[in-house]
Amino acid sequence: MIDVSTCQKTTFKGLKAVVLENEYVRSVILPDYGGKMVSFYDKSIQYEWLYQAREKSLRVPPYGADFSEYDSSGFDEMFPGIDQGPHPVNWDEIPDHGEVWTMPWTWKATCDGMELTVESDRFPYRLMKRIKLGKNDVEITYKAVNKGSVPFPFIWTPHALLNYNDQTEIQVPEAMKEVMSVEASSTHLGGWGTVHTYPVTSSVSTGESLNLAELEPSEEGTAEKFYFTQPLSEGWCALVQPDLDRKLTYHFPKEKVPYLGIWKTRGGYRGEHNIALEPCTGVYDDVYVADKIGRASYIPANGAYTWKFKMETGSSL
């Protein structure tokens, strides 16, 4: 039997925190800081999967804050969009990286974990998530409720910045063969809209062969983001650490979370070194654009949209 401590309260870098823990993994959540998961610790290899900020204490951002001015470590929820801009239903402004990452979530303990809820004053939705631990995994069940009388377009992604080293590899379903750059400052992939084969392509800046499933040289100070141009053929992606014989696999329903973006920085963003696998309900960061090109997801009028997301550790073999 897995013993889960569902109500262990503590502090993390000066903020109130809730710890979920069993004999295999430990997860730390900050309800007041956007329901942010700040740690996913793999006890089997004593390894922290989530990128950790240098700051010794954290500041809770005000509503609508600029994401780049606050802590970027851990796993933030991006919802109902990512880029700042108008929402296609009421034209109200979506803040940078969405709004829920800056909002306090109410929470309560459950029989197997915890439940968190946040409700928007600006848009007609309520977002809930139930978190529980399994053997070597954390599973989150989401429910987004539309209180409005028309379908509500949205983009959600688990903005989980991960640790890496020079051995790190990205794994995706074999059928995924083409990506598009969406990072304006991208050195190797070119500006927004530049299309490349995956995993092997040619660098725009040097012409040399580039493996997008691996990391660029650390001395280059790059920042890259790209999306696969087609919906996912299977509902998973993974980050592999061959030197640790370990990988972190994301599982999700591809019919509910059909797209995948990848973020990698080797110091090109705020001097940070992290990577993010971003399965998402819409592309390309801007929910207004996603709605116009038919690549958003929708909460039905007076209805709900539900999905699951699991982070699972295991052997890389």
PDB file of N, CA, C and O in Angstrom, residues 133-201:
ATOM      1  N   LEU A 133      -0.899  10.967  -5.886  1.00  0.00           N
ATOM      2  CA  LEU A 133       0.315  10.249  -6.205  1.00  0.00           C
ATOM      3  C   LEU A 133       0.011   8.781  -6.431  1.00  0.00           C
ATOM      4  O   LEU A 133      -0.846   8.194  -5.781  1.00  0.00           O
ATOM      5  N   GLY A 134       0.737   8.193  -7.377  1.00  0.00           N
ATOM      6  CA  GLY A 134       0.733   6.753  -7.562  1.00  0.00           C
ATOM      7  C   GLY A 134       2.143   6.247  -7.365  1.00  0.00           C
ATOM      8  O   GLY A 134       3.001   6.952  -6.837  1.00  0.00           O
ATOM      9  N   LYS A 135       2.397   5.042  -7.810  1.00  0.00           N
ATOM     10  CA  LYS A 135       3.756   4.529  -7.747  1.00  0.00           C
ATOM     11  C   LYS A 135       4.585   5.223  -8.821  1.00  0.00           C
ATOM     12  O   LYS A 135       4.328   5.073 -10.012  1.00  0.00           O
ATOM     13  N   ASN A 136       5.537   6.037  -8.404  1.00  0.00           N
ATOM     14  CA  ASN A 136       6.430   6.751  -9.326  1.00  0.00           C
ATOM     15  C   ASN A 136       5.732   7.803 -10.182  1.00  0.00           C
ATOM     16  O   ASN A 136       6.252   8.182 -11.235  1.00  0.00           O
ATOM     17  N   ASP A 137       4.581   8.301  -9.766  1.00  0.00           N
ATOM     18  CA  ASP A 137       3.918   9.295 -10.606  1.00  0.00           C
ATOM     19  C   ASP A 137       3.061  10.250  -9.788  1.00  0.00           C
ATOM     20  O   ASP A 137       2.688   9.971  -8.653  1.00  0.00           O
ATOM     21  N   VAL A 138       2.771  11.386 -10.405  1.00  0.00           N
ATOM     22  CA  VAL A 138       1.760  12.303  -9.907  1.00  0.00           C
ATOM     23  C   VAL A 138       0.732  12.471 -11.020  1.00  0.00           C
ATOM     24  O   VAL A 138       1.086  12.719 -12.175  1.00  0.00           O
ATOM     25  N   GLU A 139      -0.536  12.281 -10.685  1.00  0.00           N
ATOM     26  CA  GLU A 139      -1.617  12.379 -11.661  1.00  0.00           C
ATOM     27  C   GLU A 139      -2.535  13.544 -11.294  1.00  0.00           C
ATOM     28  O   GLU A 139      -2.933  13.695 -10.144  1.00  0.00           O
ATOM     29  N   ILE A 140      -2.837  14.373 -12.289  1.00  0.00           N
ATOM     30  CA  ILE A 140      -3.698  15.540 -12.083  1.00  0.00           C
ATOM     31  C   ILE A 140      -4.917  15.400 -12.975  1.00  0.00           C
ATOM     32  O   ILE A 140      -4.793  15.230 -14.198  1.00  0.00           O
ATOM     33  N   THR A 141      -6.095  15.476 -12.372  1.00  0.00           N
ATOM     34  CA  THR A 141      -7.352  15.456 -13.121  1.00  0.00           C
ATOM     35  C   THR A 141      -7.918  16.862 -13.153  1.00  0.00           C
ATOM     36  O   THR A 141      -8.140  17.475 -12.102  1.00  0.00           O
ATOM     37  N   TYR A 142      -8.142  17.386 -14.352  1.00  0.00           N
ATOM     38  CA  TYR A 142      -8.603  18.758 -14.541  1.00  0.00           C
ATOM     39  C   TYR A 142     -10.081  18.789 -14.950  1.00  0.00           C
ATOM     40  O   TYR A 142     -10.552  17.918 -15.679  1.00  0.00           O
ATOM     41  N   LYS A 143     -10.737  19.851 -14.488  1.00  0.00           N
ATOM     42  CA  LYS A 143     -12.105  20.132 -14.925  1.00  0.00           C
ATOM     43  C   LYS A 143     -12.250  21.634 -15.090  1.00  0.00           C
ATOM     44  O   LYS A 143     -12.102  22.396 -14.131  1.00  0.00           O
ATOM     45  N   ALA A 144     -12.511  22.077 -16.331  1.00  0.00           N
ATOM     46  CA  ALA A 144     -12.732  23.494 -16.614  1.00  0.00           C
ATOM     47  C   ALA A 144     -14.216  23.683 -16.905  1.00  0.00           C
ATOM     48  O   ALA A 144     -14.758  23.064 -17.821  1.00  0.00           O
ATOM     49  N   VAL A 145     -14.880  24.529 -16.115  1.00  0.00           N
ATOM     50  CA  VAL A 145     -16.323  24.747 -16.212  1.00  0.00           C
ATOM     51  C   VAL A 145     -16.592  26.097 -16.866  1.00  0.00           C
ATOM     52  O   VAL A 145     -16.017  27.118 -16.473  1.00  0.00           O
ATOM     53  N   ASN A 146     -17.452  26.097 -17.865  1.00  0.00           N
ATOM     54  CA  ASN A 146     -17.858  27.318 -18.561  1.00  0.00           C
ATOM     55  C   ASN A 146     -19.191  27.791 -17.993  1.00  0.00           C
ATOM     56  O   ASN A 146     -20.211  27.107 -18.110  1.00  0.00           O
ATOM     57  N   LYS A 147     -19.188  28.961 -17.388  1.00  0.00           N
ATOM     58  CA  LYS A 147     -20.416  29.520 -16.827  1.00  0.00           C
ATOM     59  C   LYS A 147     -21.174  30.371 -17.841  1.00  0.00           C
ATOM     60  O   LYS A 147     -22.212  30.936 -17.530  1.00  0.00           O
ATOM     61  N   GLY A 148     -20.638  30.463 -19.056  1.00  0.00           N
ATOM     62  CA  GLY A 148     -21.237  31.296 -20.087  1.00  0.00           C
ATOM     63  C   GLY A 148     -22.160  30.524 -21.017  1.00  0.00           C
ATOM     64  O   GLY A 148     -22.218  29.292 -21.018  1.00  0.00           O
ATOM     65  N   SER A 149     -22.854  31.273 -21.863  1.00  0.00           N
ATOM     66  CA  SER A 149     -23.869  30.694 -22.759  1.00  0.00           C
ATOM     67  C   SER A 149     -23.339  30.408 -24.158  1.00  0.00           C
ATOM     68  O   SER A 149     -24.101  29.988 -25.028  1.00  0.00           O
ATOM     69  N   VAL A 150     -22.032  30.637 -24.378  1.00  0.00           N
ATOM     70  CA  VAL A 150     -21.398  30.299 -25.659  1.00  0.00           C
ATOM     71  C   VAL A 150     -20.136  29.497 -25.376  1.00  0.00           C
ATOM     72  O   VAL A 150     -19.552  29.610 -24.282  1.00  0.00           O
ATOM     73  N   PRO A 151     -19.678  28.666 -26.311  1.00  0.00           N
ATOM     74  CA  PRO A 151     -18.451  27.907 -26.091  1.00  0.00           C
ATOM     75  C   PRO A 151     -17.273  28.831 -25.781  1.00  0.00           C
ATOM     76  O   PRO A 151     -17.159  29.923 -26.339  1.00  0.00           O
ATOM     77  N   PHE A 152     -16.392  28.372 -24.881  1.00  0.00           N
ATOM     78  CA  PHE A 152     -15.274  29.185 -24.411  1.00  0.00           C
ATOM     79  C   PHE A 152     -13.963  28.603 -24.935  1.00  0.00           C
ATOM     80  O   PHE A 152     -13.506  27.555 -24.487  1.00  0.00           O
ATOM     81  N   PRO A 153     -13.311  29.274 -25.913  1.00  0.00           N
ATOM     82  CA  PRO A 153     -12.027  28.778 -26.416  1.00  0.00           C
ATOM     83  C   PRO A 153     -10.914  29.010 -25.398  1.00  0.00           C
ATOM     84  O   PRO A 153     -10.898  30.027 -24.715  1.00  0.00           O
ATOM     85  N   PHE A 154      -9.977  28.046 -25.334  1.00  0.00           N
ATOM     86  CA  PHE A 154      -8.890  28.186 -24.373  1.00  0.00           C
ATOM     87  C   PHE A 154      -7.667  27.408 -24.836  1.00  0.00           C
ATOM     88  O   PHE A 154      -7.750  26.492 -25.666  1.00  0.00           O
ATOM     89  N   ILE A 155      -6.519  27.797 -24.296  1.00  0.00           N
ATOM     90  CA  ILE A 155      -5.289  27.021 -24.386  1.00  0.00           C
ATOM     91  C   ILE A 155      -4.838  26.722 -22.965  1.00  0.00           C
ATOM     92  O   ILE A 155      -4.769  27.623 -22.131  1.00  0.00           O
ATOM     93  N   TRP A 156      -4.544  25.458 -22.707  1.00  0.00           N
ATOM     94  CA  TRP A 156      -3.927  25.041 -21.448  1.00  0.00           C
ATOM     95  C   TRP A 156      -2.648  24.298 -21.773  1.00  0.00           C
ATOM     96  O   TRP A 156      -2.581  23.531 -22.745  1.00  0.00           O
ATOM     97  N   THR A 157      -1.621  24.521 -20.979  1.00  0.00           N
ATOM     98  CA  THR A 157      -0.429  23.689 -21.035  1.00  0.00           C
ATOM     99  C   THR A 157       0.185  23.605 -19.648  1.00  0.00           C
ATOM    100  O   THR A 157       0.106  24.563 -18.872  1.00  0.00           O
ATOM    101  N   PRO A 158       0.813  22.476 -19.324  1.00  0.00           N
ATOM    102  CA  PRO A 158       1.556  22.363 -18.070  1.00  0.00           C
ATOM    103  C   PRO A 158       2.921  23.014 -18.263  1.00  0.00           C
ATOM    104  O   PRO A 158       3.833  22.419 -18.848  1.00  0.00           O
ATOM    105  N   HIS A 159       3.081  24.223 -17.783  1.00  0.00           N
ATOM    106  CA  HIS A 159       4.329  24.965 -17.983  1.00  0.00           C
ATOM    107  C   HIS A 159       5.322  24.505 -16.923  1.00  0.00           C
ATOM    108  O   HIS A 159       5.605  25.206 -15.947  1.00  0.00           O
ATOM    109  N   ALA A 160       5.850  23.292 -17.124  1.00  0.00           N
ATOM    110  CA  ALA A 160       6.756  22.669 -16.157  1.00  0.00           C
ATOM    111  C   ALA A 160       8.175  22.762 -16.690  1.00  0.00           C
ATOM    112  O   ALA A 160       8.547  22.047 -17.633  1.00  0.00           O
ATOM    113  N   LEU A 161       8.966  23.641 -16.105  1.00  0.00           N
ATOM    114  CA  LEU A 161      10.366  23.780 -16.500  1.00  0.00           C
ATOM    115  C   LEU A 161      11.181  22.703 -15.796  1.00  0.00           C
ATOM    116  O   LEU A 161      11.104  22.563 -14.567  1.00  0.00           O
ATOM    117  N   LEU A 162      11.944  21.951 -16.585  1.00  0.00           N
ATOM    118  CA  LEU A 162      12.631  20.765 -16.088  1.00  0.00           C
ATOM    119  C   LEU A 162      14.142  20.948 -16.071  1.00  0.00           C
ATOM    120  O   LEU A 162      14.697  21.678 -16.892  1.00  0.00           O
ATOM    121  N   ASN A 163      14.772  20.247 -15.148  1.00  0.00           N
ATOM    122  CA  ASN A 163      16.229  20.195 -15.114  1.00  0.00           C
ATOM    123  C   ASN A 163      16.750  19.347 -16.270  1.00  0.00           C
ATOM    124  O   ASN A 163      16.056  18.447 -16.757  1.00  0.00           O
ATOM    125  N   TYR A 164      17.979  19.616 -16.694  1.00  0.00           N
ATOM    126  CA  TYR A 164      18.608  18.791 -17.716  1.00  0.00           C
ATOM    127  C   TYR A 164      20.117  18.826 -17.535  1.00  0.00           C
ATOM    128  O   TYR A 164      20.654  19.602 -16.735  1.00  0.00           O
ATOM    129  N   ASN A 165      20.807  17.982 -18.300  1.00  0.00           N
ATOM    130  CA  ASN A 165      22.255  18.058 -18.411  1.00  0.00           C
ATOM    131  C   ASN A 165      22.633  17.756 -19.854  1.00  0.00           C
ATOM    132  O   ASN A 165      21.753  17.652 -20.722  1.00  0.00           O
ATOM    133  N   ASP A 166      23.910  17.623 -20.141  1.00  0.00           N
ATOM    134  CA  ASP A 166      24.352  17.452 -21.521  1.00  0.00           C
ATOM    135  C   ASP A 166      23.892  16.139 -22.142  1.00  0.00           C
ATOM    136  O   ASP A 166      23.964  15.975 -23.367  1.00  0.00           O
ATOM    137  N   GLN A 167      23.428  15.200 -21.328  1.00  0.00           N
ATOM    138  CA  GLN A 167      22.975  13.900 -21.835  1.00  0.00           C
ATOM    139  C   GLN A 167      21.475  13.857 -22.141  1.00  0.00           C
ATOM    140  O   GLN A 167      20.991  12.886 -22.708  1.00  0.00           O
ATOM    141  N   THR A 168      20.742  14.889 -21.761  1.00  0.00           N
ATOM    142  CA  THR A 168      19.285  14.884 -21.862  1.00  0.00           C
ATOM    143  C   THR A 168      18.807  14.685 -23.303  1.00  0.00           C
ATOM    144  O   THR A 168      19.350  15.273 -24.237  1.00  0.00           O
ATOM    145  N   GLU A 169      17.763  13.874 -23.457  1.00  0.00           N
ATOM    146  CA  GLU A 169      17.151  13.632 -24.762  1.00  0.00           C
ATOM    147  C   GLU A 169      15.639  13.794 -24.653  1.00  0.00           C
ATOM    148  O   GLU A 169      15.047  13.521 -23.603  1.00  0.00           O
ATOM    149  N   ILE A 170      15.034  14.233 -25.744  1.00  0.00           N
ATOM    150  CA  ILE A 170      13.579  14.340 -25.839  1.00  0.00           C
ATOM    151  C   ILE A 170      13.052  13.154 -26.627  1.00  0.00           C
ATOM    152  O   ILE A 170      13.604  12.799 -27.673  1.00  0.00           O
ATOM    153  N   GLN A 171      11.980  12.538 -26.144  1.00  0.00           N
ATOM    154  CA  GLN A 171      11.314  11.471 -26.882  1.00  0.00           C
ATOM    155  C   GLN A 171       9.873  11.874 -27.184  1.00  0.00           C
ATOM    156  O   GLN A 171       9.176  12.390 -26.296  1.00  0.00           O
ATOM    157  N   VAL A 172       9.453  11.655 -28.425  1.00  0.00           N
ATOM    158  CA  VAL A 172       8.078  11.914 -28.848  1.00  0.00           C
ATOM    159  C   VAL A 172       7.634  10.741 -29.713  1.00  0.00           C
ATOM    160  O   VAL A 172       8.472   9.946 -30.159  1.00  0.00           O
ATOM    161  N   PRO A 173       6.333  10.593 -29.979  1.00  0.00           N
ATOM    162  CA  PRO A 173       5.893   9.516 -30.869  1.00  0.00           C
ATOM    163  C   PRO A 173       6.599   9.587 -32.224  1.00  0.00           C
ATOM    164  O   PRO A 173       6.871  10.661 -32.750  1.00  0.00           O
ATOM    165  N   GLU A 174       6.884   8.427 -32.776  1.00  0.00           N
ATOM    166  CA  GLU A 174       7.695   8.330 -33.990  1.00  0.00           C
ATOM    167  C   GLU A 174       7.081   9.064 -35.176  1.00  0.00           C
ATOM    168  O   GLU A 174       7.799   9.539 -36.065  1.00  0.00           O
ATOM    169  N   ALA A 175       5.766   9.181 -35.198  1.00  0.00           N
ATOM    170  CA  ALA A 175       5.095   9.809 -36.340  1.00  0.00           C
ATOM    171  C   ALA A 175       5.284  11.322 -36.408  1.00  0.00           C
ATOM    172  O   ALA A 175       4.978  11.944 -37.432  1.00  0.00           O
ATOM    173  N   MET A 176       5.803  11.927 -35.347  1.00  0.00           N
ATOM    174  CA  MET A 176       5.956  13.381 -35.314  1.00  0.00           C
ATOM    175  C   MET A 176       7.228  13.782 -36.060  1.00  0.00           C
ATOM    176  O   MET A 176       8.337  13.567 -35.574  1.00  0.00           O
ATOM    177  N   LYS A 177       7.082  14.387 -37.249  1.00  0.00           N
ATOM    178  CA  LYS A 177       8.212  14.591 -38.156  1.00  0.00           C
ATOM    179  C   LYS A 177       8.467  16.043 -38.550  1.00  0.00           C
ATOM    180  O   LYS A 177       9.433  16.307 -39.264  1.00  0.00           O
ATOM    181  N   GLU A 178       7.629  16.992 -38.113  1.00  0.00           N
ATOM    182  CA  GLU A 178       7.813  18.370 -38.574  1.00  0.00           C
ATOM    183  C   GLU A 178       7.453  19.348 -37.466  1.00  0.00           C
ATOM    184  O   GLU A 178       6.478  19.147 -36.732  1.00  0.00           O
ATOM    185  N   VAL A 179       8.257  20.426 -37.354  1.00  0.00           N
ATOM    186  CA  VAL A 179       8.016  21.443 -36.334  1.00  0.00           C
ATOM    187  C   VAL A 179       8.071  22.832 -36.953  1.00  0.00           C
ATOM    188  O   VAL A 179       8.607  23.026 -38.052  1.00  0.00           O
ATOM    189  N   MET A 180       7.525  23.803 -36.195  1.00  0.00           N
ATOM    190  CA  MET A 180       7.559  25.196 -36.616  1.00  0.00           C
ATOM    191  C   MET A 180       8.080  26.058 -35.477  1.00  0.00           C
ATOM    192  O   MET A 180       7.625  25.932 -34.341  1.00  0.00           O
ATOM    193  N   SER A 181       9.034  26.920 -35.761  1.00  0.00           N
ATOM    194  CA  SER A 181       9.606  27.818 -34.753  1.00  0.00           C
ATOM    195  C   SER A 181       8.615  28.919 -34.405  1.00  0.00           C
ATOM    196  O   SER A 181       7.956  29.489 -35.277  1.00  0.00           O
ATOM    197  N   VAL A 182       8.518  29.225 -33.092  1.00  0.00           N
ATOM    198  CA  VAL A 182       7.659  30.331 -32.645  1.00  0.00           C
ATOM    199  C   VAL A 182       8.424  31.277 -31.723  1.00  0.00           C
ATOM    200  O   VAL A 182       7.814  32.091 -31.039  1.00  0.00           O
ATOM    201  N   GLU A 183       9.738  31.174 -31.716  1.00  0.00           N
ATOM    202  CA  GLU A 183      10.576  32.037 -30.880  1.00  0.00           C
ATOM    203  C   GLU A 183      11.297  33.037 -31.773  1.00  0.00           C
ATOM    204  O   GLU A 183      12.159  32.680 -32.582  1.00  0.00           O
ATOM    205  N   ALA A 184      10.924  34.321 -31.633  1.00  0.00           N
ATOM    206  CA  ALA A 184      11.455  35.359 -32.522  1.00  0.00           C
ATOM    207  C   ALA A 184      12.967  35.475 -32.450  1.00  0.00           C
ATOM    208  O   ALA A 184      13.617  35.797 -33.452  1.00  0.00           O
ATOM    209  N   SER A 185      13.547  35.203 -31.271  1.00  0.00           N
ATOM    210  CA  SER A 185      14.987  35.370 -31.098  1.00  0.00           C
ATOM    211  C   SER A 185      15.770  34.097 -31.386  1.00  0.00           C
ATOM    212  O   SER A 185      16.973  34.041 -31.132  1.00  0.00           O
ATOM    213  N   SER A 186      15.103  33.075 -31.916  1.00  0.00           N
ATOM    214  CA  SER A 186      15.748  31.791 -32.127  1.00  0.00           C
ATOM    215  C   SER A 186      16.987  31.903 -33.011  1.00  0.00           C
ATOM    216  O   SER A 186      16.940  32.461 -34.105  1.00  0.00           O
ATOM    217  N   THR A 187      18.105  31.376 -32.549  1.00  0.00           N
ATOM    218  CA  THR A 187      19.363  31.418 -33.288  1.00  0.00           C
ATOM    219  C   THR A 187      19.388  30.385 -34.410  1.00  0.00           C
ATOM    220  O   THR A 187      19.683  30.704 -35.564  1.00  0.00           O
ATOM    221  N   HIS A 188      19.064  29.156 -34.072  1.00  0.00           N
ATOM    222  CA  HIS A 188      19.193  28.065 -35.029  1.00  0.00           C
ATOM    223  C   HIS A 188      17.943  27.833 -35.873  1.00  0.00           C
ATOM    224  O   HIS A 188      18.045  27.426 -37.029  1.00  0.00           O
ATOM    225  N   LEU A 189      16.769  28.077 -35.301  1.00  0.00           N
ATOM    226  CA  LEU A 189      15.540  27.698 -35.989  1.00  0.00           C
ATOM    227  C   LEU A 189      14.920  28.818 -36.799  1.00  0.00           C
ATOM    228  O   LEU A 189      13.947  28.602 -37.528  1.00  0.00           O
ATOM    229  N   GLY A 190      15.447  30.043 -36.684  1.00  0.00           N
ATOM    230  CA  GLY A 190      14.886  31.148 -37.447  1.00  0.00           C
ATOM    231  C   GLY A 190      13.679  31.744 -36.765  1.00  0.00           C
ATOM    232  O   GLY A 190      13.254  31.303 -35.691  1.00  0.00           O
ATOM    233  N   GLY A 191      13.102  32.752 -37.376  1.00  0.00           N
ATOM    234  CA  GLY A 191      11.983  33.479 -36.779  1.00  0.00           C
ATOM    235  C   GLY A 191      10.688  32.692 -36.779  1.00  0.00           C
ATOM    236  O   GLY A 191      10.618  31.536 -37.223  1.00  0.00           O
ATOM    237  N   TRP A 192       9.655  33.353 -36.286  1.00  0.00           N
ATOM    238  CA  TRP A 192       8.326  32.730 -36.152  1.00  0.00           C
ATOM    239  C   TRP A 192       7.865  32.212 -37.517  1.00  0.00           C
ATOM    240  O   TRP A 192       7.936  32.899 -38.526  1.00  0.00           O
ATOM    241  N   GLY A 193       7.411  30.964 -37.525  1.00  0.00           N
ATOM    242  CA  GLY A 193       6.848  30.376 -38.729  1.00  0.00           C
ATOM    243  C   GLY A 193       7.817  29.566 -39.566  1.00  0.00           C
ATOM    244  O   GLY A 193       7.410  28.943 -40.553  1.00  0.00           O
ATOM    245  N   THR A 194       9.111  29.552 -39.200  1.00  0.00           N
ATOM    246  CA  THR A 194      10.081  28.762 -39.941  1.00  0.00           C
ATOM    247  C   THR A 194       9.861  27.280 -39.662  1.00  0.00           C
ATOM    248  O   THR A 194       9.817  26.857 -38.503  1.00  0.00           O
ATOM    249  N   VAL A 195       9.719  26.480 -40.722  1.00  0.00           N
ATOM    250  CA  VAL A 195       9.390  25.057 -40.583  1.00  0.00           C
ATOM    251  C   VAL A 195      10.649  24.209 -40.755  1.00  0.00           C
ATOM    252  O   VAL A 195      11.505  24.503 -41.594  1.00  0.00           O
ATOM    253  N   HIS A 196      10.753  23.148 -39.937  1.00  0.00           N
ATOM    254  CA  HIS A 196      11.905  22.250 -39.972  1.00  0.00           C
ATOM    255  C   HIS A 196      11.449  20.804 -39.896  1.00  0.00           C
ATOM    256  O   HIS A 196      10.407  20.497 -39.314  1.00  0.00           O
ATOM    257  N   THR A 197      12.262  19.902 -40.443  1.00  0.00           N
ATOM    258  CA  THR A 197      12.051  18.482 -40.215  1.00  0.00           C
ATOM    259  C   THR A 197      12.470  18.144 -38.781  1.00  0.00           C
ATOM    260  O   THR A 197      13.283  18.841 -38.177  1.00  0.00           O
ATOM    261  N   TYR A 198      11.916  17.069 -38.244  1.00  0.00           N
ATOM    262  CA  TYR A 198      12.226  16.642 -36.880  1.00  0.00           C
ATOM    263  C   TYR A 198      12.556  15.153 -36.888  1.00  0.00           C
ATOM    264  O   TYR A 198      11.865  14.372 -37.546  1.00  0.00           O
ATOM    265  N   PRO A 199      13.564  14.716 -36.155  1.00  0.00           N
ATOM    266  CA  PRO A 199      14.381  15.502 -35.224  1.00  0.00           C
ATOM    267  C   PRO A 199      15.577  16.204 -35.864  1.00  0.00           C
ATOM    268  O   PRO A 199      16.111  17.135 -35.285  1.00  0.00           O
ATOM    269  N   VAL A 200      16.027  15.740 -37.032  1.00  0.00           N
ATOM    270  CA  VAL A 200      17.246  16.297 -37.618  1.00  0.00           C
ATOM    271  C   VAL A 200      16.892  17.372 -38.650  1.00  0.00           C
ATOM    272  O   VAL A 200      16.060  17.160 -39.536  1.00  0.00           O
ATOM    273  N   THR A 201      17.516  18.532 -38.510  1.00  0.00           N
ATOM    274  CA  THR A 201      17.312  19.636 -39.434  1.00  0.00           C
ATOM    275  C   THR A 201      18.644  20.359 -39.611  1.00  0.00           C
ATOM    276  O   THR A 201      19.680  19.893 -39.143  1.00  0.00           O
TER     277      THR A 201
END
